[in-house]
N, CA and C of each residue as an Amber inpcrd file, in Angstrom:
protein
   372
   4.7300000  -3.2500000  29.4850000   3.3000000  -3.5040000  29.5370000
   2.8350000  -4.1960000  28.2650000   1.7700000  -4.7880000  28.6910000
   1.0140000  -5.6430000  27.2410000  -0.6730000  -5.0010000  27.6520000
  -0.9170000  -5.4740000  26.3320000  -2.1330000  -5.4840000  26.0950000
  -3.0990000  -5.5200000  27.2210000  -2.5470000  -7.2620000  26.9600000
  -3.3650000  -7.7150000  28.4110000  -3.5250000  -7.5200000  29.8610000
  -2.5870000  -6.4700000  29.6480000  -2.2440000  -6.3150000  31.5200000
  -3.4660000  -5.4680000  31.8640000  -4.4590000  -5.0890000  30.8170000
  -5.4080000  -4.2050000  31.4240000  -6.4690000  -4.7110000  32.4140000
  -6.9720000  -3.8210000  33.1900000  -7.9380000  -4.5930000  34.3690000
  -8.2600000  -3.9060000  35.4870000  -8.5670000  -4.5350000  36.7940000
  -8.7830000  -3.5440000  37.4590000  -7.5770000  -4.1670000  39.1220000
  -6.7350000  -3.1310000  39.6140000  -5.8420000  -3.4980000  40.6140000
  -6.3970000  -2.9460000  41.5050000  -6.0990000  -3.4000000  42.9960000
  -6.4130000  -3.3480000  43.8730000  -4.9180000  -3.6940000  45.0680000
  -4.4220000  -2.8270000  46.0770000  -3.2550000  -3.6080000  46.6630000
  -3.7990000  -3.5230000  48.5850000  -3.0630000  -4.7500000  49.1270000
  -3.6810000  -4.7420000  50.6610000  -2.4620000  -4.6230000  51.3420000
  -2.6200000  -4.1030000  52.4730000  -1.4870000  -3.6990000  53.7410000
  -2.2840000  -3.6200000  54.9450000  -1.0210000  -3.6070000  55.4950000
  -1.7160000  -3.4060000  57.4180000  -1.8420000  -1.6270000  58.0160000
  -2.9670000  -2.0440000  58.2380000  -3.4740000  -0.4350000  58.7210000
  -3.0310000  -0.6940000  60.4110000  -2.4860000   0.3500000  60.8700000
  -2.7050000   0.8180000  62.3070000  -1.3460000  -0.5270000  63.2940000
  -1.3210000  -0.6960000  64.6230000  -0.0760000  -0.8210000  65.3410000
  -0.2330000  -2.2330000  65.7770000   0.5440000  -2.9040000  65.9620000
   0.3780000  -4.3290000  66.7400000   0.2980000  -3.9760000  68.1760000
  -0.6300000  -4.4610000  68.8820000  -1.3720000  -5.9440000  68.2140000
  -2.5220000  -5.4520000  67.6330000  -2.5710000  -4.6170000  67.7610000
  -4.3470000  -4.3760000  67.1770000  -4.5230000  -3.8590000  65.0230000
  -3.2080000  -4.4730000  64.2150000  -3.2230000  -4.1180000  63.5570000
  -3.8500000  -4.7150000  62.1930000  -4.4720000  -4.5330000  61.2230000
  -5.4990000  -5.1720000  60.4100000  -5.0560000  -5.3730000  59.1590000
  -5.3300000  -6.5340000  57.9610000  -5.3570000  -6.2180000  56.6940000
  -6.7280000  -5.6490000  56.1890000  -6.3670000  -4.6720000  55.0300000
  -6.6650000  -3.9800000  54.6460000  -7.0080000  -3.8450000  53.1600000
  -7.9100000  -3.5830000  52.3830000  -7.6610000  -3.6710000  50.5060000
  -8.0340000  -2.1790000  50.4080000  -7.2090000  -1.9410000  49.4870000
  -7.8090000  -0.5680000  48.7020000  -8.8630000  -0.6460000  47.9730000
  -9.2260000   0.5700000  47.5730000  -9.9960000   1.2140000  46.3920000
  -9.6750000  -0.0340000  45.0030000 -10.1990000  -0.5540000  44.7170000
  -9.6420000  -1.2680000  43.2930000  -9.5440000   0.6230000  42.4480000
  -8.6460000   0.0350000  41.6370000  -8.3180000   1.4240000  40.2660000
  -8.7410000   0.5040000  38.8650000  -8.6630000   1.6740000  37.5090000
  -8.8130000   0.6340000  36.5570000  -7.8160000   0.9460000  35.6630000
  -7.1550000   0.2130000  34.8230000  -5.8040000   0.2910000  33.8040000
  -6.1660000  -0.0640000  32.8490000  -6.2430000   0.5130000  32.1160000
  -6.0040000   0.3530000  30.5310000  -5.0970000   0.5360000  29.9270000
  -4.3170000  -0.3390000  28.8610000  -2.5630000  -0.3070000  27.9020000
  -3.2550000  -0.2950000  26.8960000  -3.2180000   0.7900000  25.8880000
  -3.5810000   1.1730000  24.6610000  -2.2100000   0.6080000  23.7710000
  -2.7570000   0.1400000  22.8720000  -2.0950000   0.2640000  21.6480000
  -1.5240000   1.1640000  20.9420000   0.2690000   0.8280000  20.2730000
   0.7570000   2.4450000  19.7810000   0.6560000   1.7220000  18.4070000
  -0.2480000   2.3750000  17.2250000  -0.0880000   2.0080000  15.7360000
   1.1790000   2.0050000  15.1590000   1.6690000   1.4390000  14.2550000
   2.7960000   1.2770000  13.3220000   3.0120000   2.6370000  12.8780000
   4.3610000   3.0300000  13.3050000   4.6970000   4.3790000  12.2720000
   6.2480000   3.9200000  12.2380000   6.6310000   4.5820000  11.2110000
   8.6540000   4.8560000  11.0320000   8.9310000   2.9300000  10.1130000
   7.9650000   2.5570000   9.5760000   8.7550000   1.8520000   8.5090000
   9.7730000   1.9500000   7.7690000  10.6830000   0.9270000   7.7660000
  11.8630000   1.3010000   6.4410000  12.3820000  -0.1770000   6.0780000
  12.6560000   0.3290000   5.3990000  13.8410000  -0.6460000   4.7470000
  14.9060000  -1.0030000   4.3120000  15.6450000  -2.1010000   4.1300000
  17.1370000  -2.7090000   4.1930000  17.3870000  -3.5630000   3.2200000
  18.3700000  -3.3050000   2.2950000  18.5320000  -4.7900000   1.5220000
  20.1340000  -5.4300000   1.1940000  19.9630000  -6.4490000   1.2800000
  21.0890000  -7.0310000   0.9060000  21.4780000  -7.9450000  -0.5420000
  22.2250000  -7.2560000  -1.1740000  23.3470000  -6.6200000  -1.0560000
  22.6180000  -5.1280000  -0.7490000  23.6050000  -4.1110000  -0.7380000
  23.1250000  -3.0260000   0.3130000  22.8470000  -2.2050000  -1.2820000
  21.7940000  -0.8620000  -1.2580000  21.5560000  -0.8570000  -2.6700000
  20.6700000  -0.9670000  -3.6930000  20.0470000  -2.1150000  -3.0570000
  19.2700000  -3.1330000  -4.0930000  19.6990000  -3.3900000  -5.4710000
  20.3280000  -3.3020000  -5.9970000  21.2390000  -3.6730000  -6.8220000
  21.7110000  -4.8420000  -7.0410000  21.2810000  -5.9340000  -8.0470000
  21.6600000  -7.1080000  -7.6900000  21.9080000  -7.8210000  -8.8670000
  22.7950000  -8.5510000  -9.7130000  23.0120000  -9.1900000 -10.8950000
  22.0990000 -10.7370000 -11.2410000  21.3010000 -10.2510000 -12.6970000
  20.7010000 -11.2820000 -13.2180000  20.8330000 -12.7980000 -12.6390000
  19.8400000 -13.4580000 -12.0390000  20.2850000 -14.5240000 -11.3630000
  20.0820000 -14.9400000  -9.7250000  21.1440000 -13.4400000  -9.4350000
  21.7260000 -13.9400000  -8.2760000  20.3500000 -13.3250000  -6.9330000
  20.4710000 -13.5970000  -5.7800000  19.6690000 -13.4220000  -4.8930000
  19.4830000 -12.1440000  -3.9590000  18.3430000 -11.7060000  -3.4250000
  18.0010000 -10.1310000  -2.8550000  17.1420000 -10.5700000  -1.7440000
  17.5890000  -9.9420000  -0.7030000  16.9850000  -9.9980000   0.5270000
  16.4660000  -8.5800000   1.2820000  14.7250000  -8.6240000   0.6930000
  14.5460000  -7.2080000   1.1430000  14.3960000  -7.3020000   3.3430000
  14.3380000  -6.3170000   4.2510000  13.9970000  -6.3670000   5.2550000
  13.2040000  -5.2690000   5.4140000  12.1190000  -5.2030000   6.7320000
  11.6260000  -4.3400000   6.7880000  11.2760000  -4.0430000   8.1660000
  11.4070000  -2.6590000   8.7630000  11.5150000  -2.6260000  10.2180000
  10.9950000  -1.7010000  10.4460000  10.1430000  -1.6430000  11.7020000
   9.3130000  -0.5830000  12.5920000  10.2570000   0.0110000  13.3160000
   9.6570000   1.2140000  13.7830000  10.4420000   1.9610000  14.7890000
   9.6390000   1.7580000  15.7830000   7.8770000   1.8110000  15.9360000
   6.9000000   2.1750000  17.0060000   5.7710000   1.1230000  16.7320000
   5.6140000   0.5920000  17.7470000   4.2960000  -0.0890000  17.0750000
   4.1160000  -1.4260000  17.8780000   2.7790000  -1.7610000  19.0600000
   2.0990000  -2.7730000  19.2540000   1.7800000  -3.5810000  18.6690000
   2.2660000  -4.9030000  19.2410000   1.8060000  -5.8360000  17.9870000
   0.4690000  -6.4310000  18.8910000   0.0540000  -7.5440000  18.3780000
   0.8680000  -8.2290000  16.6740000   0.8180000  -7.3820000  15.7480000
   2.1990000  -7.4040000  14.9110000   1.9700000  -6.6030000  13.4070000
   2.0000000  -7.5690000  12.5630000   1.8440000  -6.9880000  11.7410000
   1.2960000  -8.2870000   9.8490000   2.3960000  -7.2750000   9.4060000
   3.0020000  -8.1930000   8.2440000   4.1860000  -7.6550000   7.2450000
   3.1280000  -7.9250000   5.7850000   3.3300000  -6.7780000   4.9840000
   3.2140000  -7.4750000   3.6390000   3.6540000  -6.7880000   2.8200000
   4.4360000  -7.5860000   1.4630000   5.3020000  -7.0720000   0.6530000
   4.7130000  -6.6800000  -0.7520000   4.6960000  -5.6290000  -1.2910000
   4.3140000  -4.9590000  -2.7150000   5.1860000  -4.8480000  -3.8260000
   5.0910000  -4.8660000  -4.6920000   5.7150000  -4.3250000  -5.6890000
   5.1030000  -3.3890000  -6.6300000   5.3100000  -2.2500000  -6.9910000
   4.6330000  -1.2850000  -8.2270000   4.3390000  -2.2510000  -9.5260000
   2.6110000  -1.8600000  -9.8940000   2.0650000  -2.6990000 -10.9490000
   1.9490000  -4.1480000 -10.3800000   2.4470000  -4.4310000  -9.5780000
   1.4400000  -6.1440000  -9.3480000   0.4770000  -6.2360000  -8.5490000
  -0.5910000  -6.8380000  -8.1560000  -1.6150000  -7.5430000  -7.5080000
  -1.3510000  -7.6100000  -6.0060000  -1.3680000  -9.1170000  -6.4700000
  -1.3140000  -9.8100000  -4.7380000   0.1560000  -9.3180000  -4.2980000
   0.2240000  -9.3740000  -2.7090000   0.9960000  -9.2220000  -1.7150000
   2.3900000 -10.4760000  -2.3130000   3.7030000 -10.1100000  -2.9400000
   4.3420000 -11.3460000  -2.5100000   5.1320000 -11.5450000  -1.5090000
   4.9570000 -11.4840000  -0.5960000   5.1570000 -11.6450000   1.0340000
   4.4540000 -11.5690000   2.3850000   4.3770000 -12.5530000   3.5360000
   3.8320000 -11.8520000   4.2940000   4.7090000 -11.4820000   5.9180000
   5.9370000 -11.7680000   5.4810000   6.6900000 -11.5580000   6.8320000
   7.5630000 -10.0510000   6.8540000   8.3240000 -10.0790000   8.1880000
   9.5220000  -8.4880000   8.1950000  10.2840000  -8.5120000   6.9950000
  10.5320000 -10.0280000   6.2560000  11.9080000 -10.4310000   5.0950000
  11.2740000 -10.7310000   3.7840000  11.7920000 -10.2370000   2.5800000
  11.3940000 -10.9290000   1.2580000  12.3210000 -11.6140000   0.7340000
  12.7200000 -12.8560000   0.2910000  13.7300000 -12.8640000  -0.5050000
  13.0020000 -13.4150000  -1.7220000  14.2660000 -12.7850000  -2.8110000
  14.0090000 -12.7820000  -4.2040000  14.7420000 -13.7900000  -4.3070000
  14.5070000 -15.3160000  -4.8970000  15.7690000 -15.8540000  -5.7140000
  15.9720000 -16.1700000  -6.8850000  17.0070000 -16.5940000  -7.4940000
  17.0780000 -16.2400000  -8.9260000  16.3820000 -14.7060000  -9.5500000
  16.4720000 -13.3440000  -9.2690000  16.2050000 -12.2530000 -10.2190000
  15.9190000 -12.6500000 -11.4270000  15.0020000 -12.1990000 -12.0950000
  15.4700000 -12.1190000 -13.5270000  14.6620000 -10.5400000 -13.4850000
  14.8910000 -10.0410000 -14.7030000  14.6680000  -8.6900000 -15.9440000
  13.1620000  -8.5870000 -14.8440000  12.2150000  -9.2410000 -14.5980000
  10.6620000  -8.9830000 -14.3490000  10.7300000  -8.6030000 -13.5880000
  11.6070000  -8.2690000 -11.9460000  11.7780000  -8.4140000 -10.7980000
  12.0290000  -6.8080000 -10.4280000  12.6040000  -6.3300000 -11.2720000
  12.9640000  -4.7590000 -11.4840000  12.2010000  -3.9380000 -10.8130000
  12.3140000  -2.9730000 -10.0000000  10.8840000  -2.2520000  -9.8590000
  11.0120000  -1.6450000  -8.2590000   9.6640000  -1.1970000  -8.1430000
   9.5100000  -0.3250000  -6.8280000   8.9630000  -0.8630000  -5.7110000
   9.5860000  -1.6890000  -4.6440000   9.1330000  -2.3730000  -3.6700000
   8.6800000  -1.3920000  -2.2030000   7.9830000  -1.7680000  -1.6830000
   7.0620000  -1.2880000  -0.2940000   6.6820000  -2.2780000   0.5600000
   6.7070000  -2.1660000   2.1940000   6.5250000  -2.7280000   2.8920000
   5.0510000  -2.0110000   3.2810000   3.7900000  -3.0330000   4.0630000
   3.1240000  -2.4960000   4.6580000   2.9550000  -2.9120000   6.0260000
   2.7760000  -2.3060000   6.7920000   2.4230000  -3.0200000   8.2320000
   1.0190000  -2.8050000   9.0130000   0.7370000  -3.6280000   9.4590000
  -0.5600000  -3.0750000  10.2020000  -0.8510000  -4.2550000  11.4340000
  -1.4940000  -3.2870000  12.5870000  -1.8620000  -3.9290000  13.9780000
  -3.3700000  -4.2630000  13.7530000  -3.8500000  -4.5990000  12.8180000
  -4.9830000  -4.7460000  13.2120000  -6.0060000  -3.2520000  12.5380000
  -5.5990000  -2.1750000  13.4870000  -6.7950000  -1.0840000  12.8240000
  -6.3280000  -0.1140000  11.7530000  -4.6760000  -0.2380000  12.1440000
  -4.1290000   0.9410000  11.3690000  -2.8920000   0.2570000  10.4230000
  -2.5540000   0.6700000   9.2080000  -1.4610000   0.4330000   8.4230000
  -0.4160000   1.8550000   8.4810000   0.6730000   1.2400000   8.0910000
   1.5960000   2.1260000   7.9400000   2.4520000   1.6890000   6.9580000
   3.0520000   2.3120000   6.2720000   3.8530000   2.0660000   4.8750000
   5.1240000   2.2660000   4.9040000   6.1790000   1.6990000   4.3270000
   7.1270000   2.4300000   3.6150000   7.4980000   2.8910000   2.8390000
   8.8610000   3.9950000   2.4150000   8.9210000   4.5430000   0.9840000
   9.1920000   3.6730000   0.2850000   8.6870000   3.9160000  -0.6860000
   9.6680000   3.0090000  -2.2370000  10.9000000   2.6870000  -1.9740000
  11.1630000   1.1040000  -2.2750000  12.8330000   0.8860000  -2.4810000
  13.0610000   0.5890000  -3.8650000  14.1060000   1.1260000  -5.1000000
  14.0920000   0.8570000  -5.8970000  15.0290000  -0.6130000  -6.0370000
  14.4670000  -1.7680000  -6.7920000  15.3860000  -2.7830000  -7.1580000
  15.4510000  -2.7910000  -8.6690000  17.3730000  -2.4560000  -9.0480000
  17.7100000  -2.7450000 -10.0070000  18.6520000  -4.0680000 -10.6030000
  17.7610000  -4.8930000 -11.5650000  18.4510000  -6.5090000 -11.8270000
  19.7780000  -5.9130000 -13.1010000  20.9540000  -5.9950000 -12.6370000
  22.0830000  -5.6490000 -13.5590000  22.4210000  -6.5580000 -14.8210000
């Protein structure tokens, strides 16, 4: 089901025996598909770890377990500002020393956000 499938159905058949037999419509019904909010965020990184040597490159991921979309991705880090990401993937390239730190995914449909835990990234 989607979103959109909500509305109102109605189905037709033949009532009663040939020859004398008729189409027919039901009762219309009404359907509504609710939205399930984002829960069970986590995260993945490669190399596996987060652990990654001065330089070289980090690929955070981030994945729902539950959740209607559309979802929005956005990527945090502990102590900075703006979002630097807005998709499921971050990649870091070139690390350096600044990069260190406590990363979080957020997700949200629209009314509700949902988070993940801290991933720690350490630049070796």
């Amino acid at each position: 089901l989607q979103l959109n499938h909500s509305g109102r159905y109605r189905c037709r058949g033949k009532v009663g025996y040939w020859p004398s037999e008729k189409l027919r419509w039901s009762e219309p019904v009404t359907v509504t598909v609710h939205g399930v909010p984002p829960s069970g965020v986590s995260l993945s990184a490669q190399p596996p770890g987060a652990q990654v040597a001065l330089g070289d490159s980090l690929v955070l991921s981030c994945t729902v377990a539950v959740g209607t979309g559309p979802l929005s991705f956005s990527w945090h880090r502990e102590g900075s500002g703006a979002p630097l990401g807005t998709g499921p993937r971050l990649e870091l390239r070139h690390i350096g020393d600044n990069d260190s730190g406590q990363y979080r995914c957020r997700v949200s449909d629209g009314d509700s956000v949902a988070e993940s835990d801290p991933m720690n990234v350490t630049v070796l």
